[in-house]
Tab-separated table of C-alpha atoms and ligand atoms in Angstrom:
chain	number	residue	atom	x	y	z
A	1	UNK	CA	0.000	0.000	0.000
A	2	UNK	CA	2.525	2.891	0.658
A	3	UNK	CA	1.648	4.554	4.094
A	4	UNK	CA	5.762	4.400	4.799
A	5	UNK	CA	8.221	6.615	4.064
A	6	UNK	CA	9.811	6.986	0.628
A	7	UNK	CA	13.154	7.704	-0.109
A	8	UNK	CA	13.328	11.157	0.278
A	9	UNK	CA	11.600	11.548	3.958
A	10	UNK	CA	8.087	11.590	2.538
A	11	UNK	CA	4.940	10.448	3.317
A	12	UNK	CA	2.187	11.664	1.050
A	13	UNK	CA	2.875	15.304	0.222
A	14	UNK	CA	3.970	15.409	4.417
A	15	UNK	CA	7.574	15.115	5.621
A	16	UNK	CA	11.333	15.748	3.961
A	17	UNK	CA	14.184	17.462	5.362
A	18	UNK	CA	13.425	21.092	5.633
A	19	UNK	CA	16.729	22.425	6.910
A	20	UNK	CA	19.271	25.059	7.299
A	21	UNK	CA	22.774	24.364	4.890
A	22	UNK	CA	24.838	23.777	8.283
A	23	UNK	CA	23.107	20.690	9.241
A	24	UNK	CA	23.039	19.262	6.029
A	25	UNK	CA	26.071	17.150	6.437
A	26	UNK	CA	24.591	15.675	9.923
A	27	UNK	CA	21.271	14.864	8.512
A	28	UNK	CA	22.178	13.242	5.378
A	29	UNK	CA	25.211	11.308	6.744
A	30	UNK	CA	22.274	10.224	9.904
A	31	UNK	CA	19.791	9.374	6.579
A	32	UNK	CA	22.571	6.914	5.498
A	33	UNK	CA	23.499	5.339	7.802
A	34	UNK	CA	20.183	4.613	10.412
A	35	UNK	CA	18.940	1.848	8.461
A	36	UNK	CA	21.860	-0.238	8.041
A	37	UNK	CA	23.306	0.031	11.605
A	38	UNK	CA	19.361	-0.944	12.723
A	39	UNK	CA	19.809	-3.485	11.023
A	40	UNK	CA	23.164	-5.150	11.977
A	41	UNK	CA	23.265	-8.107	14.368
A	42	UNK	CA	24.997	-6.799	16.891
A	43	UNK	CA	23.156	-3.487	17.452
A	44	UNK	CA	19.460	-5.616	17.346
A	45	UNK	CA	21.248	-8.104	20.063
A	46	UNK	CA	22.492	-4.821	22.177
A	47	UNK	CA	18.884	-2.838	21.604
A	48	UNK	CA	16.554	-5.859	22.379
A	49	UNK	CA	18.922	-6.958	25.128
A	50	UNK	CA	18.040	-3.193	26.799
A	51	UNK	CA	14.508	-3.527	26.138
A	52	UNK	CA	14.596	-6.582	28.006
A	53	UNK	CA	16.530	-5.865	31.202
A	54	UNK	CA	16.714	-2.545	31.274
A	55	UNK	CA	13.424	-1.227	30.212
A	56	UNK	CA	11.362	-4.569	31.323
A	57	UNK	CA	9.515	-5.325	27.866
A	58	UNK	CA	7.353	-6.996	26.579
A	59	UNK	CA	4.906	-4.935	28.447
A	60	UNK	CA	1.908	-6.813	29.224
A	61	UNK	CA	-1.038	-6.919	26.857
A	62	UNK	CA	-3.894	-6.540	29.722
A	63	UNK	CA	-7.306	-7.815	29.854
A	64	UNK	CA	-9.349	-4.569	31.070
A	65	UNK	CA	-12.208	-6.441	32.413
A	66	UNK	CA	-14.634	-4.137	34.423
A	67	UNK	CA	-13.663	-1.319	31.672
A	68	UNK	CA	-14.764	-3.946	28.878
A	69	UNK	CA	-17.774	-4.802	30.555
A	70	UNK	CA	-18.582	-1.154	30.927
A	71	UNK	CA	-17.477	0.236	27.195
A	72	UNK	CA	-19.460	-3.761	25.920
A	73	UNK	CA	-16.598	-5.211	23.895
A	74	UNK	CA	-13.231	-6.819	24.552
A	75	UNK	CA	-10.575	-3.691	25.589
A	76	UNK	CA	-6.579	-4.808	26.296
A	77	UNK	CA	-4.371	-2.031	27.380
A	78	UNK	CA	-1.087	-2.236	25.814
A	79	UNK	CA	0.682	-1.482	29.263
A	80	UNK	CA	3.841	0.820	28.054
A	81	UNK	CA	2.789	3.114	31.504
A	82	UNK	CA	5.144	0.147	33.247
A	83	UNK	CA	8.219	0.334	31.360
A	84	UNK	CA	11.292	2.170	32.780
A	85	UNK	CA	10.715	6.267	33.699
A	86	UNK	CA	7.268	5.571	33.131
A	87	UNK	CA	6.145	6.124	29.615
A	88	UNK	CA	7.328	4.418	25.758
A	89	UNK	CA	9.868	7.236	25.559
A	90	UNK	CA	12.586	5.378	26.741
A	91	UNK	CA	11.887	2.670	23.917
A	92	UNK	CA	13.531	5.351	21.438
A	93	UNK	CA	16.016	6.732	23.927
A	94	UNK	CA	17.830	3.578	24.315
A	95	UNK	CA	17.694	2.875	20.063
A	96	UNK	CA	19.083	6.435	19.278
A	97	UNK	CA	21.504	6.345	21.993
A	98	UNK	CA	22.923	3.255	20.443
A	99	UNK	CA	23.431	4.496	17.477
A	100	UNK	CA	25.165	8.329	18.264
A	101	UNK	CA	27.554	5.953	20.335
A	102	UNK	CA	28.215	4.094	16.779
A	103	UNK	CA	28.188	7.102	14.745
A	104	UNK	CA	31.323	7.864	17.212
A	105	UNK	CA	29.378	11.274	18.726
A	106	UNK	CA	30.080	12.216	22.309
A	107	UNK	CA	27.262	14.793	22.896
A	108	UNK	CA	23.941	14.279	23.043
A	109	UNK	CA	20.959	16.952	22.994
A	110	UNK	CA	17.451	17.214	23.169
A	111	UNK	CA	14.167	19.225	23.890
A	112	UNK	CA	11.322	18.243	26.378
A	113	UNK	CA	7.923	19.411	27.043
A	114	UNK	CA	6.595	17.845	30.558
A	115	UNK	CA	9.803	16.254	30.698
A	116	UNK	CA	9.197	12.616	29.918
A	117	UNK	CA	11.482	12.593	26.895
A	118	UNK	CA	14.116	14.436	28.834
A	119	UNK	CA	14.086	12.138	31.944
A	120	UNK	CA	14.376	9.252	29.241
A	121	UNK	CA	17.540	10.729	27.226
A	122	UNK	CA	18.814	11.698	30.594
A	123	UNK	CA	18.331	8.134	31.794
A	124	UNK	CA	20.002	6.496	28.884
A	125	UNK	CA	23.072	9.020	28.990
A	126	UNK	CA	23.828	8.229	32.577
A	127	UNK	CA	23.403	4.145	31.193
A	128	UNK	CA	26.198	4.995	28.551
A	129	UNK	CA	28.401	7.744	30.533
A	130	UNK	CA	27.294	10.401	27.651
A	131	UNK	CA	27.705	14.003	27.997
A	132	UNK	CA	23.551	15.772	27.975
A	133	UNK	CA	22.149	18.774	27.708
A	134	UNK	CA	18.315	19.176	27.676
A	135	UNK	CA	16.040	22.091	26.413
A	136	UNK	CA	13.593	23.326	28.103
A	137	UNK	CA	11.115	26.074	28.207
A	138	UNK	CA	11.216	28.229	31.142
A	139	UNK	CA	7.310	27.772	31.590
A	140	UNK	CA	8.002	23.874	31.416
A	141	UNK	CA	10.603	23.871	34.074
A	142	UNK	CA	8.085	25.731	36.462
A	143	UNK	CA	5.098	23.515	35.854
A	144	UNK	CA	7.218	20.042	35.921
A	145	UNK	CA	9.518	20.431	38.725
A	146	UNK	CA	9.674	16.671	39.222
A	147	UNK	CA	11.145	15.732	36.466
A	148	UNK	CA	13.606	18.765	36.261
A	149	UNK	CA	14.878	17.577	39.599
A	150	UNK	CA	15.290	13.646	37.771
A	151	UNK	CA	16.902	14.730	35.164
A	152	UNK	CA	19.313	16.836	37.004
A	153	UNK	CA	20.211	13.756	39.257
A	154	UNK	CA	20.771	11.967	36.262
A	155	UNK	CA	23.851	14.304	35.680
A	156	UNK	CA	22.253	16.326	32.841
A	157	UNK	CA	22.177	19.645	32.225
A	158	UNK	CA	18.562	21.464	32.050
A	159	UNK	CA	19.242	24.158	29.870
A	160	UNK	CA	16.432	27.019	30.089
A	161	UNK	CA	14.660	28.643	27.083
A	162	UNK	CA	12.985	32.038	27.317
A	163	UNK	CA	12.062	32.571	23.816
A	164	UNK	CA	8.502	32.900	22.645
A	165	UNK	CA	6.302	31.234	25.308
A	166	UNK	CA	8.981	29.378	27.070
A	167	UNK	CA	7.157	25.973	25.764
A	168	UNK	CA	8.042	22.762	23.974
A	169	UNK	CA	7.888	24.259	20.446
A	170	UNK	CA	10.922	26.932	21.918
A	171	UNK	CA	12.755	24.343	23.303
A	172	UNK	CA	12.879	22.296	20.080
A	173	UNK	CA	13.698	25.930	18.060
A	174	UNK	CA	16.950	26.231	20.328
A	175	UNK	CA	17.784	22.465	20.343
A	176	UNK	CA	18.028	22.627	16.721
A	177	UNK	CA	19.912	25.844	16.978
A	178	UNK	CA	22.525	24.659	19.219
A	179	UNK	CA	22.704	21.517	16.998
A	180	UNK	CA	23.556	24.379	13.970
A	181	UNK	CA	26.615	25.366	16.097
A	182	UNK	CA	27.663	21.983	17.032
A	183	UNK	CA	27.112	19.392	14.287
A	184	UNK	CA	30.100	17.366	14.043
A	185	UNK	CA	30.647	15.814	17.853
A	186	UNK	CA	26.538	16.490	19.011
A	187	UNK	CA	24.050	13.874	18.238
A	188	UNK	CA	20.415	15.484	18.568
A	189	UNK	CA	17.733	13.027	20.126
A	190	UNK	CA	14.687	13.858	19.114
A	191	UNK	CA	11.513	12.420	21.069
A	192	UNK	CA	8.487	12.342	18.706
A	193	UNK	CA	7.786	11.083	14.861
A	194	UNK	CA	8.801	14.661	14.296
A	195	UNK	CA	11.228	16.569	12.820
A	196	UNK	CA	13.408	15.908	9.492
A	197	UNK	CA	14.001	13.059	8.051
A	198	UNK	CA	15.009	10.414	9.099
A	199	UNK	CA	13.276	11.026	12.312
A	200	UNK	CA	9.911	10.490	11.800
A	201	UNK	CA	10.803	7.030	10.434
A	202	UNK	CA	13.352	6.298	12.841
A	203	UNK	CA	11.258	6.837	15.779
A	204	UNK	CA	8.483	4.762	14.605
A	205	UNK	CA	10.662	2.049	14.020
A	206	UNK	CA	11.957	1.947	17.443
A	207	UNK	CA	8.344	2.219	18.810
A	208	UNK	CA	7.478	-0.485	16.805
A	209	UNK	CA	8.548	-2.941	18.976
A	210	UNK	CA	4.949	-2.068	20.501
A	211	UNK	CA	2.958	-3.085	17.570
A	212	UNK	CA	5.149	-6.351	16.940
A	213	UNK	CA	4.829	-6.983	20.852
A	214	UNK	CA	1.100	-6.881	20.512
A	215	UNK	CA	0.841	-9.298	17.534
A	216	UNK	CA	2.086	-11.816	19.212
A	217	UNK	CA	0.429	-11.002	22.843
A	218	UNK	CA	-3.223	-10.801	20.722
A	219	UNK	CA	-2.332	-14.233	18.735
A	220	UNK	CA	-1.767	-16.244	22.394
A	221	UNK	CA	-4.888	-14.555	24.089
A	222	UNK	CA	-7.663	-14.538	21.029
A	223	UNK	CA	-6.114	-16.993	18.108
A	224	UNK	CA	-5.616	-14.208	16.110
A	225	UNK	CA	-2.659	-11.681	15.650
A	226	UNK	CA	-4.911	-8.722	14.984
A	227	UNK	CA	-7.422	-6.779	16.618
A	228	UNK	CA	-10.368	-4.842	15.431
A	229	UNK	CA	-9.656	-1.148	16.500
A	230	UNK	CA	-5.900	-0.168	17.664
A	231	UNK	CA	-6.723	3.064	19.805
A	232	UNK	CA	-3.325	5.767	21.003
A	233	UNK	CA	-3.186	9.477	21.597
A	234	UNK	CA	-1.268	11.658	19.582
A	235	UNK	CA	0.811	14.332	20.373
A	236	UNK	CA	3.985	14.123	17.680
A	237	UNK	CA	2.958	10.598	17.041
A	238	UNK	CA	5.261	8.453	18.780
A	239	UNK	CA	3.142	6.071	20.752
A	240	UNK	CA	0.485	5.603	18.158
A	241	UNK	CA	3.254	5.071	15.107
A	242	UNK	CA	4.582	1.920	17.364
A	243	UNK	CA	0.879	1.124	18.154
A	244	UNK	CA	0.240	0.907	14.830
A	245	UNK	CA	3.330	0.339	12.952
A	246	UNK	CA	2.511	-3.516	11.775
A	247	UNK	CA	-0.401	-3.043	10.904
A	248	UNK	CA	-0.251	-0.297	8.662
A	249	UNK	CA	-1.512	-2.473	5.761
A	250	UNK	CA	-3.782	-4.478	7.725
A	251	UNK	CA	-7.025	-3.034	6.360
A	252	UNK	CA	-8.762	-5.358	9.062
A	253	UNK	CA	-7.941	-3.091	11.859
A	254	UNK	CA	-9.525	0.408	11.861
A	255	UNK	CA	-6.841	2.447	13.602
A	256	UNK	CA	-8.136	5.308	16.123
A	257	UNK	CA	-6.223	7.963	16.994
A	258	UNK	CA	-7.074	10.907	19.902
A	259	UNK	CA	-5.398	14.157	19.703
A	260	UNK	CA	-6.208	16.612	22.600
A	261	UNK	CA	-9.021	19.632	21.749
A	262	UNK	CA	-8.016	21.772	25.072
A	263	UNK	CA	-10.680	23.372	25.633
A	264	UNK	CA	-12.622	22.828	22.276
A	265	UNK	CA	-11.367	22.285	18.716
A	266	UNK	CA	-12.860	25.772	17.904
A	267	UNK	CA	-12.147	27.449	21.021
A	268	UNK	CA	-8.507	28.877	20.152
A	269	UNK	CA	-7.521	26.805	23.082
A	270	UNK	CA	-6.576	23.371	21.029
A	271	UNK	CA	-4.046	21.612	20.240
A	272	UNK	CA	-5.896	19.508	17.431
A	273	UNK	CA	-3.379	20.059	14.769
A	274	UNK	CA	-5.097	17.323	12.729
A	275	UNK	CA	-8.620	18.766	13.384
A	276	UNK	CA	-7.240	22.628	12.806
A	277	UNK	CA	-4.034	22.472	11.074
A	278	UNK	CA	-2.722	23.511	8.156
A	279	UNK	CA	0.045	22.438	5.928
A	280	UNK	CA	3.250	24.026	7.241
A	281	UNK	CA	6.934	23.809	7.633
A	282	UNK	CA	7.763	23.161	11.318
A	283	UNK	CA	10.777	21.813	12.747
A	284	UNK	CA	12.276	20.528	9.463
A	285	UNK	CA	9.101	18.870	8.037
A	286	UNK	CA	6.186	19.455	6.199
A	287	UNK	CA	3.029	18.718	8.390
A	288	UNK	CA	0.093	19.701	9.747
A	289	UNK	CA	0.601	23.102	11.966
A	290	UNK	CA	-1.938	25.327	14.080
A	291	UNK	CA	-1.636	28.673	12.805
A	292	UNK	CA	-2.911	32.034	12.170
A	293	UNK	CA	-4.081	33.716	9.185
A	294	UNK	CA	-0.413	35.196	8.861
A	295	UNK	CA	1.000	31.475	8.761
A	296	UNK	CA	2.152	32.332	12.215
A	297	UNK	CA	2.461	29.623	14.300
A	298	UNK	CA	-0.220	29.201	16.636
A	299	UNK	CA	0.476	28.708	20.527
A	300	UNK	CA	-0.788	24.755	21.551
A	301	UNK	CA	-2.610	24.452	24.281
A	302	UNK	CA	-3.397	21.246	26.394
A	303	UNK	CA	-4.175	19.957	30.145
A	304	UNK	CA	-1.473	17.406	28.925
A	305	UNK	CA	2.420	18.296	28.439
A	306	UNK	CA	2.533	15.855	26.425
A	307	UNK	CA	0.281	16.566	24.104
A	308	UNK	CA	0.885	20.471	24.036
A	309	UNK	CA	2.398	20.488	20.048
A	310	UNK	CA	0.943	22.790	17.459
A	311	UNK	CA	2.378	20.320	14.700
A	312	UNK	CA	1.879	16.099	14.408
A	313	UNK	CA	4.642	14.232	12.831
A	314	UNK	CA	4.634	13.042	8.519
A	315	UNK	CA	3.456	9.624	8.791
A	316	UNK	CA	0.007	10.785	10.819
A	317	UNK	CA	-0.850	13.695	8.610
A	318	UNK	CA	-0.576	11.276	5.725
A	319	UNK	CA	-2.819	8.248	7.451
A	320	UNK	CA	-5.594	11.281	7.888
A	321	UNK	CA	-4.956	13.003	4.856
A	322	UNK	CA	-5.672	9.252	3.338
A	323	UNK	CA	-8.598	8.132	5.832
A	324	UNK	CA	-6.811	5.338	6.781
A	325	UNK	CA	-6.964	6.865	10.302
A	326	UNK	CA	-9.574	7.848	12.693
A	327	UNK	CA	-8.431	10.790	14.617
A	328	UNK	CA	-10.946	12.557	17.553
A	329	UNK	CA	-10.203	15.382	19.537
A	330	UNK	CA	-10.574	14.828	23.191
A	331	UNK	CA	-11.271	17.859	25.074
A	332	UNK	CA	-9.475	18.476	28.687
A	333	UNK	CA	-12.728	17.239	30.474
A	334	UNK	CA	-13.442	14.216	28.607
A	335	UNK	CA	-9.605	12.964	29.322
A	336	UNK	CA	-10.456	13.971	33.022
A	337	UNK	CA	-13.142	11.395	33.188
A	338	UNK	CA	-11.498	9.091	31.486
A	339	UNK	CA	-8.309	8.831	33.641
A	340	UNK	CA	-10.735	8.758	36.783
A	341	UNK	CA	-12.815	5.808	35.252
A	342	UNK	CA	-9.478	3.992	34.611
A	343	UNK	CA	-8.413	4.565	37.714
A	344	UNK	CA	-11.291	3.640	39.722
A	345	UNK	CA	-12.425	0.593	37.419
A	346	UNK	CA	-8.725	-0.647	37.203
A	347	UNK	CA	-6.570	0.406	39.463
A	348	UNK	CA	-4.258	2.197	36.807
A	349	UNK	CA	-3.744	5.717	37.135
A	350	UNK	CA	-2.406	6.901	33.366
A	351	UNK	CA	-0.586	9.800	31.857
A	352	UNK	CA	-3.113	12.527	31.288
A	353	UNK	CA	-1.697	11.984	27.877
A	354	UNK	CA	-2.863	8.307	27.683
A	355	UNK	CA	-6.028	9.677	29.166
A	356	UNK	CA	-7.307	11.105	25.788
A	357	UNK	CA	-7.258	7.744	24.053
A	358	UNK	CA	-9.264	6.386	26.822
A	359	UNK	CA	-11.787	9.624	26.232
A	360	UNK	CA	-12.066	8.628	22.486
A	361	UNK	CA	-13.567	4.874	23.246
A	362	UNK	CA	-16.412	6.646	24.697
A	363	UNK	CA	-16.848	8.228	20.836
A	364	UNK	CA	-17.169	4.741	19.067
A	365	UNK	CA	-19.709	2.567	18.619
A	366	UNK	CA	-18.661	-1.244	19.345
A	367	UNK	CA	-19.865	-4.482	19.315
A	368	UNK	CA	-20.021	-7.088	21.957
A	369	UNK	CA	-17.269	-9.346	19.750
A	370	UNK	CA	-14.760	-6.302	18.740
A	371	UNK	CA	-11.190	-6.602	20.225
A	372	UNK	CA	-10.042	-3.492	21.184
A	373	UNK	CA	-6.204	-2.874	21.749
A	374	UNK	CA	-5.489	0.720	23.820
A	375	UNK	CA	-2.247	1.962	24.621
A	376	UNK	CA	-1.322	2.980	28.028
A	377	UNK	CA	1.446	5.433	26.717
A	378	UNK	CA	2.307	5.870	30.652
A	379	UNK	CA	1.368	6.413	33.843
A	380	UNK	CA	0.247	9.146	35.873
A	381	UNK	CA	2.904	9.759	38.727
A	382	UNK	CA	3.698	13.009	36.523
A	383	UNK	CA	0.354	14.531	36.622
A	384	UNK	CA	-0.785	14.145	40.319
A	385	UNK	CA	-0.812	17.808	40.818
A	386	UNK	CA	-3.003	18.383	38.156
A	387	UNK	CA	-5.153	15.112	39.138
A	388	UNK	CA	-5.752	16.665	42.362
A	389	UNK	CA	-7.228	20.034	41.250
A	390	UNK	CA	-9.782	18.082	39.960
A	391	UNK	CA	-10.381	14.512	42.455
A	392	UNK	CA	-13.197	16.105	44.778
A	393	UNK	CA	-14.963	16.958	41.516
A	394	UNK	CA	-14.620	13.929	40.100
A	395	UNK	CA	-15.190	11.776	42.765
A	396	UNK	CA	-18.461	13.260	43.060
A	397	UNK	CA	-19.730	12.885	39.450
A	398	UNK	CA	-18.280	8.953	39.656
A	399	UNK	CA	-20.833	8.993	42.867
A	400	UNK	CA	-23.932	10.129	40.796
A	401	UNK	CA	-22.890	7.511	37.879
A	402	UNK	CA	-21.843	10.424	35.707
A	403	UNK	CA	-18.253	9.116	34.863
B	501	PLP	C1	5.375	12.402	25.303
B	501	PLP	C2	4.195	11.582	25.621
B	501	PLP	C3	3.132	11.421	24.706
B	501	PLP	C4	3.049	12.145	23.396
B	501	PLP	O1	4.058	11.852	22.504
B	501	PLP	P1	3.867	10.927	21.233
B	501	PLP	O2	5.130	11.081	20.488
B	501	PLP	O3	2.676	11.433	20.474
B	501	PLP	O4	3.644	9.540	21.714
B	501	PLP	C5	2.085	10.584	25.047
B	501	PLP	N1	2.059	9.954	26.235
B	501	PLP	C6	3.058	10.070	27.130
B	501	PLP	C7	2.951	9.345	28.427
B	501	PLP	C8	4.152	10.889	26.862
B	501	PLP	O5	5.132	11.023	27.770
């Protein structure tokens, strides 16, 4: 079918390599050489090895029993909320790391939002003894203390980022900028399915491991290696693109995919860049982007960190663009709900990112047979504060059978 990348970084009329003449060198040399060192022996043996031990894969494919009965069909959670640090970051920390060590760089770099893909590069660099530097708005460090404090105890450096709104799409702006100044020894990790290529395709790659995880998992439990819906959220696309890498062709599986509306998709609060983007350059690529009427970029807003882009990486643009994906905006309040109801049915307290693609099941209409695979993208540790603004209120609507 064609819903991968060609050779040029595209999906569709979304993706390339839109970047400036010093990081040319870097990008192409990083385009040449990804594919073949992913797929030497030794580097699968070292990678999978990791996955194993260090990050505690395969995560379980669980059974959600009271939420199935409640939704009335068959819902596993692909459980990537119990992996090392707490989210599938670290699944693409530990491949990129890997390869900057055999690409012979001694730097590494990257940007965070909430601070889950820091904590992961972080993590990694302290695995391999690697010199890192993270980017981070200033707003970010104030509102995710926690994992500023991680990532500093991981021997990293938090490097602040005043620019524009102090947010994730500032932090990436200077990553890449300090990349400009420092290509030759500095290997740049990004965290998403975002950026030039061969980012977007080398992220979902290392995420895939979800997808070919859960074909196996599915063919022990139901006799059958697919499901009927694959559900993720989507911020730059990371955790859905290894949700649904393998099955990409499968026209048997209808692939869902929640982005976050903020406050409303038409409430200038959003950031539903599938819903209300437009085609744009941002961060190397050609995607969908929130902005103005000027083509200025539009700020992102979300109750999730996470989820708080104003772009979404090639590959998902393309899936929409060709209707071979679902995608729903899930407003603040609906992901609310649905992290209480997970948490009080199962005993699982997820990312508010994750939250949002337990919001959208409540926009489908199943039957009693479907199989329904949901990934658990992480947990919630991160967003207690937040939870807690809203428990009392909650609690009360679960009361009244609201939730
Ligand atoms: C970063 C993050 C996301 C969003 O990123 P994707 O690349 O879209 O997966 C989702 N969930 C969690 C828990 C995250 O940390």
């Amino acid at each position: 079918m064609g819903f991968s990348v060609d050779k040029e970084g595209y999906y569709g009329e979304f993706g390339g390599a839109y970047i400036p003449e010093i990081l040319h060198k870097c990008v192409t040399d990083l385009q040449h050489c990804y594919l073949e060192v992913m797929q030497e022996e030794s580097f699968k043996r070292e990678y999978n090895l990791l996955l194993r031990d260090y990050v505690g894969r395969p995560s379980p494919l669980y059974l959600a029993g009271r939420l199935s009965e409640k939704i009335g069909c068959k819902i596993y959670l692909k459980r990537e909320d119990l992996n090392h640090t707490g989210a599938h970051k670290i699944n693409n920390t530990i491949g990129q790391i890997l390869l900057a060590r055999r690409m012979g760089k001694r730097r590494i770099i990257a940007e965070t939002g909430a601070g889950q893909h820091g904590l992961a590069t972080a993590t990694v660099c302290a695995l391999m003894n690697m010199e890192c530097s993270i980017f981070m708005g200033n707003l970010d460090i104030a509102r995710q203390r926690p994992n500023v404090e991680k990532i500093e105890m991981l021997g990293a450096k938090v490097v602040p980022v005043y620019s524009g709104s102090g947010t994730l799409k500032d932090a990436t702006n200077e990553a890449i900028r300090y990349w400009s100044c420092h290509p030759s020894d500095t290997y740049y990790i990004i965290g998403s399915t975002v950026g030039p290529h061969p980012y977007p395709d080398m992220v979902a790659r290392f995420q895939s491991v979800i997808s070919e995880e859960i074909k196996w998992q599915l063919k022990e439990r139901e006799g059958r290696d697919y499901p009927d819906y694959l559900v993720a959220c989507v911020g730059g696309g990371s955790n859905a693109a290894g949700t649904i890498y393998h099955y990409l062709d499968d026209e048997r599986v209808r692939i869902v995919l929640a982005e976050a509306g903020g406050y409303g998709v038409d409430s200038g609060q959003t950031a539903a860049s599938i819903a209300r983007g437009k085609v744009g350059i941002l961060h190397g690529s050609r995607i969908y982007v929130l902005q103005n009427e000027d083509g200025q970029i539009q700020e992102a807003y979300s109750i999730s960190a996470g989820l708080d882009y104003p772009g979404v990486g090639p590959l998902h643009c393309n899936l929409a663009a060709q209707h071979r994906s679902t995608v729903l905006s899930v407003n603040d309040d609906e992901a609310l709900r649905a992290a209480y109801e997970l948490t009080r049915l199962e005993g699982i307290i997820p990312a508010l990112e994750s939250a949002h693609a337990l919001g959208a099941l409540k926009k489908l209409h199943f039957q009693p047979s479907d199989v329904v695979v949901l990934t658990v993208s992480g947990r919630g540790d991160k967003d207690m504060d937040t939870y807690l603004k809203y428990t009392a209120h909650l609690s009360e609507e679960w009361e009244k059978g609201l939730i």
